[in-house]
């Protein structure tokens, strides 16, 4: 089959072994078969297939390379087959020819083929007859890209011939011709394809687009058109071409209306490419046509590519004024919102971002005279979609949604009544999103994409910048709508109900509060990073608008933001400012607020207005501020700004740099005398501030320092004081200031504290200690003395706070058991202050000052008084005089303090203490005052302390033999009834002191020349006793209860009193004596007292004394001997105390008690407790001595 009859004449030269064939295949036979007209096509088809097999053989191709003329001949044979055979066979022939050209890669062969094609086409009149060759050329151009260049350079007639053929009505020819040109116009075709060919083809394309009907032709035309519009010149020609009202736009409109979605997308893509060039002429041409209406209709498609191309077109068009003049925005808004809803549902982030950007542009540029929203439903839909966009996680969708929100907040857009509630919901969503994004370091919301630059009006922005613009728009909306009742709604309420806020009032409250509480803190975090100055400018605009809306709240926020670095940030970035007017206006407003907050009594200086426009140096260029060329106004302005920054603890410069500036200002050509009061005040503060920063490590010869010291020493604090801790530290660090003006400065500082804090509030002392380190400052005696002077402040609140601070520090010192120097310093200064108060003529504030100072003075007696000095006696004289002259009932607390002081002086272990008691005994008026305090209804503490003093005086009179004085100068009556009221008093002081006076009374057997007892004669054994037998029994029972009291001092006094009562009865009434000592309660009290003894020397000694008292009383033996349980408890207690190191000083008494215990217990128990005596007899001599 592969060989013809004349095969023998061919030889074996062109025979090749082919896989799957037993015999070699002869190429010559195949060619003869293909070119033989007598051979039917059915037989030629296998021959053509065999040639394709041969072309895959390398040795065959190598032979053809050596015999190109044979390859050319074979190509012509194949070309004839392509022209003269049916389409299916022709397509196979084309594949063979393409494969041959591919394998041989021969330019000579290609040129021969193209020459042959050109000759054929030029001699063929009917283009349809050249269709197979056109198809072949199309395949050649598609498969071999260099062919397009060869055609354009060497075979232009073929191209012209094919362009002419496009005018024929045969769409097969047209489609294949266009297909050829699609692959011809690739690469750098503008320099390859002849200009005449380009222009002619462009015209034909426009015509064909209008007349073409088959999809294949239309698709090829659109593919060619995409290539053509890549040339700006051809695009210009296409857009201006008008062939009897036949234009490119009319053709494209036809395709957009077409139901074929592929053609729709192609037309929209072409149009978007044309508009993307940004040429205004093209945009106007499109806008003046009606194609844009059909573009908006195409947005209703669900195909993403189609929506993208339409959005790209609209995005270009919406930047033109003509877009709005033709009302395209109004007609296309609903389609845009429909597409946006669809895109949000499919989460197409890229197209959502584009759609929101378009929406923002339309909302921004739409003329206010033309309403954009025709009904409330459309507006509601728009707001809801913006809210959904803000909730999206994609950063560009979120940002574009913010742009849309900022643009829609206009009175002209929002239909009446304004949907304030809906806006509030959207803003809340935005705030929540920004807060979460700021907290999350991995959030993409704050990351910028350099590739996204879709809108001229909206260059790359931080989301915070957009949020600030939104708040500015909200505030402006409030201003526009505030006086218009039609813009807001009011919730319906009954006539009896209280009126509620309107929607605009609620919206204003939300805007102000959310801005101050949430928005501004978020913005300040970003401003502090220093990488977005535009954000800082937007912030200034917002604050200006906010100040006009709510000046009170905004003023507070401005002060807070200044403390967080806003003012220093603005000054340091002054050179980067773009909108200088806005910043100047904001700085001026900020200066007004800071000045009103600080010194409202001083008029706002005019030089601030004059100097702000000249503010050009950053704080880093502080050396420029000490040069002679700077004006006085500008220098004062920098001091003004530096003052407020430092006052609010935003420290922009070091202490040394601050000193340089203020020293130069004071020592410059401007005389300090010429300094305005405001500037001088600020310089004084800056000096104190710098001294605090430098810890007073400054050089001498400081003009500003001399000015500051002279000012604070000679002028009233109202002229120079600024409430700040720097002044407090200045007093602490500088001894000269402490001596000259320390009390005034500290007084002013405390006044500032009282004006901002509640003195009795929880945590105030801890806050002061933590923030001002007062505890460390009190280590300085000069500072402590200056601070204590504020106890005599004319301001009651200051004196009270000073007392509270000193009391807190004293408690801390006492608790820590630290150095006594501070306590002794406070005691000495307090004594001096008390004497000063007593001696001054103005008595108006005496009681307050005495109370504050005395409360501190009494606390210092935690360190016992070693001896009484002359100054103490002077103070005692003043206190006694006060108790005699003043109406003590009016000042119970002060009276109590003075009574405490008298007791402390009496108890002082000084030889002069007797002088104190002697002075009181000789002071009749003082004794009468004591008597009055006992007989009038005074607080228990006052009465109790008076009883305590009486007990000391009774003991003193007994010791000095006053009882032998038969003619005393005065006799004071002592009321001891009602007993139960005093013994059950809630005041521990009353209980303790009353027990003390009872003990003394029983000891002296109720006889004393200075004191007489009321209600005597009730006890027959002793008529001087004011008690009856039942009273004494009651006292004995109460004393038993006090023996187990928690307070050791009360327990000791009760034991002392019990001993006195028992001793008294042993002389006066033996029956009652025996009855009380054998009372059943004694056993229980004894058990409890022994078991509850604390592990300290005083508590152990008290129990020892009680046991000693019981053991020494014959009747008391029964308490021990009749109770085996009590014997066991006492034995265990004594055994434990033998080896107790705490009770070591009491070992002698313990040994004596053990021996006494062994003596009184019954004989049957002595063997059981024998070991107790043996173990305690380690030192028999001591035991014997104690026993003796």
PDB file of C-alpha atoms in Angstrom, residues 159 213 266 298 399 418 487 541 548 675 733 736 744 769 818 941-942 1019 1074 1156:
ATOM      1  CA  UNK A 159      -2.412  41.726   4.070  1.00  0.00           C
ATOM      2  CA  UNK A 213     -23.962  38.042  13.088  1.00  0.00           C
ATOM      3  CA  UNK A 266     -15.628  41.476  25.853  1.00  0.00           C
ATOM      4  CA  UNK A 298     -25.026  44.915  33.134  1.00  0.00           C
ATOM      5  CA  UNK A 399     -11.251  51.243  54.355  1.00  0.00           C
ATOM      6  CA  UNK A 418     -32.229  62.021  59.433  1.00  0.00           C
ATOM      7  CA  UNK A 487     -34.382  66.574  60.747  1.00  0.00           C
ATOM      8  CA  UNK A 541      -9.811  69.279  62.592  1.00  0.00           C
ATOM      9  CA  UNK A 548     -17.496  74.048  69.022  1.00  0.00           C
ATOM     10  CA  UNK A 675       8.438  90.135  82.184  1.00  0.00           C
ATOM     11  CA  UNK A 733      15.909  69.566  97.437  1.00  0.00           C
ATOM     12  CA  UNK A 736      17.257  77.867 101.057  1.00  0.00           C
ATOM     13  CA  UNK A 744       3.907  78.699 101.703  1.00  0.00           C
ATOM     14  CA  UNK A 769       2.764  58.223  99.053  1.00  0.00           C
ATOM     15  CA  UNK A 818      12.395  52.663 111.902  1.00  0.00           C
ATOM     16  CA  UNK A 941     -13.400  58.730 126.862  1.00  0.00           C
ATOM     17  CA  UNK A 942     -13.330  62.199 128.433  1.00  0.00           C
ATOM     18  CA  UNK A1019     -21.313  49.947 154.134  1.00  0.00           C
ATOM     19  CA  UNK A1074     -14.439  34.695 152.785  1.00  0.00           C
ATOM     20  CA  UNK A1156       3.879  27.380 147.198  1.00  0.00           C
TER      21      UNK A1156
END
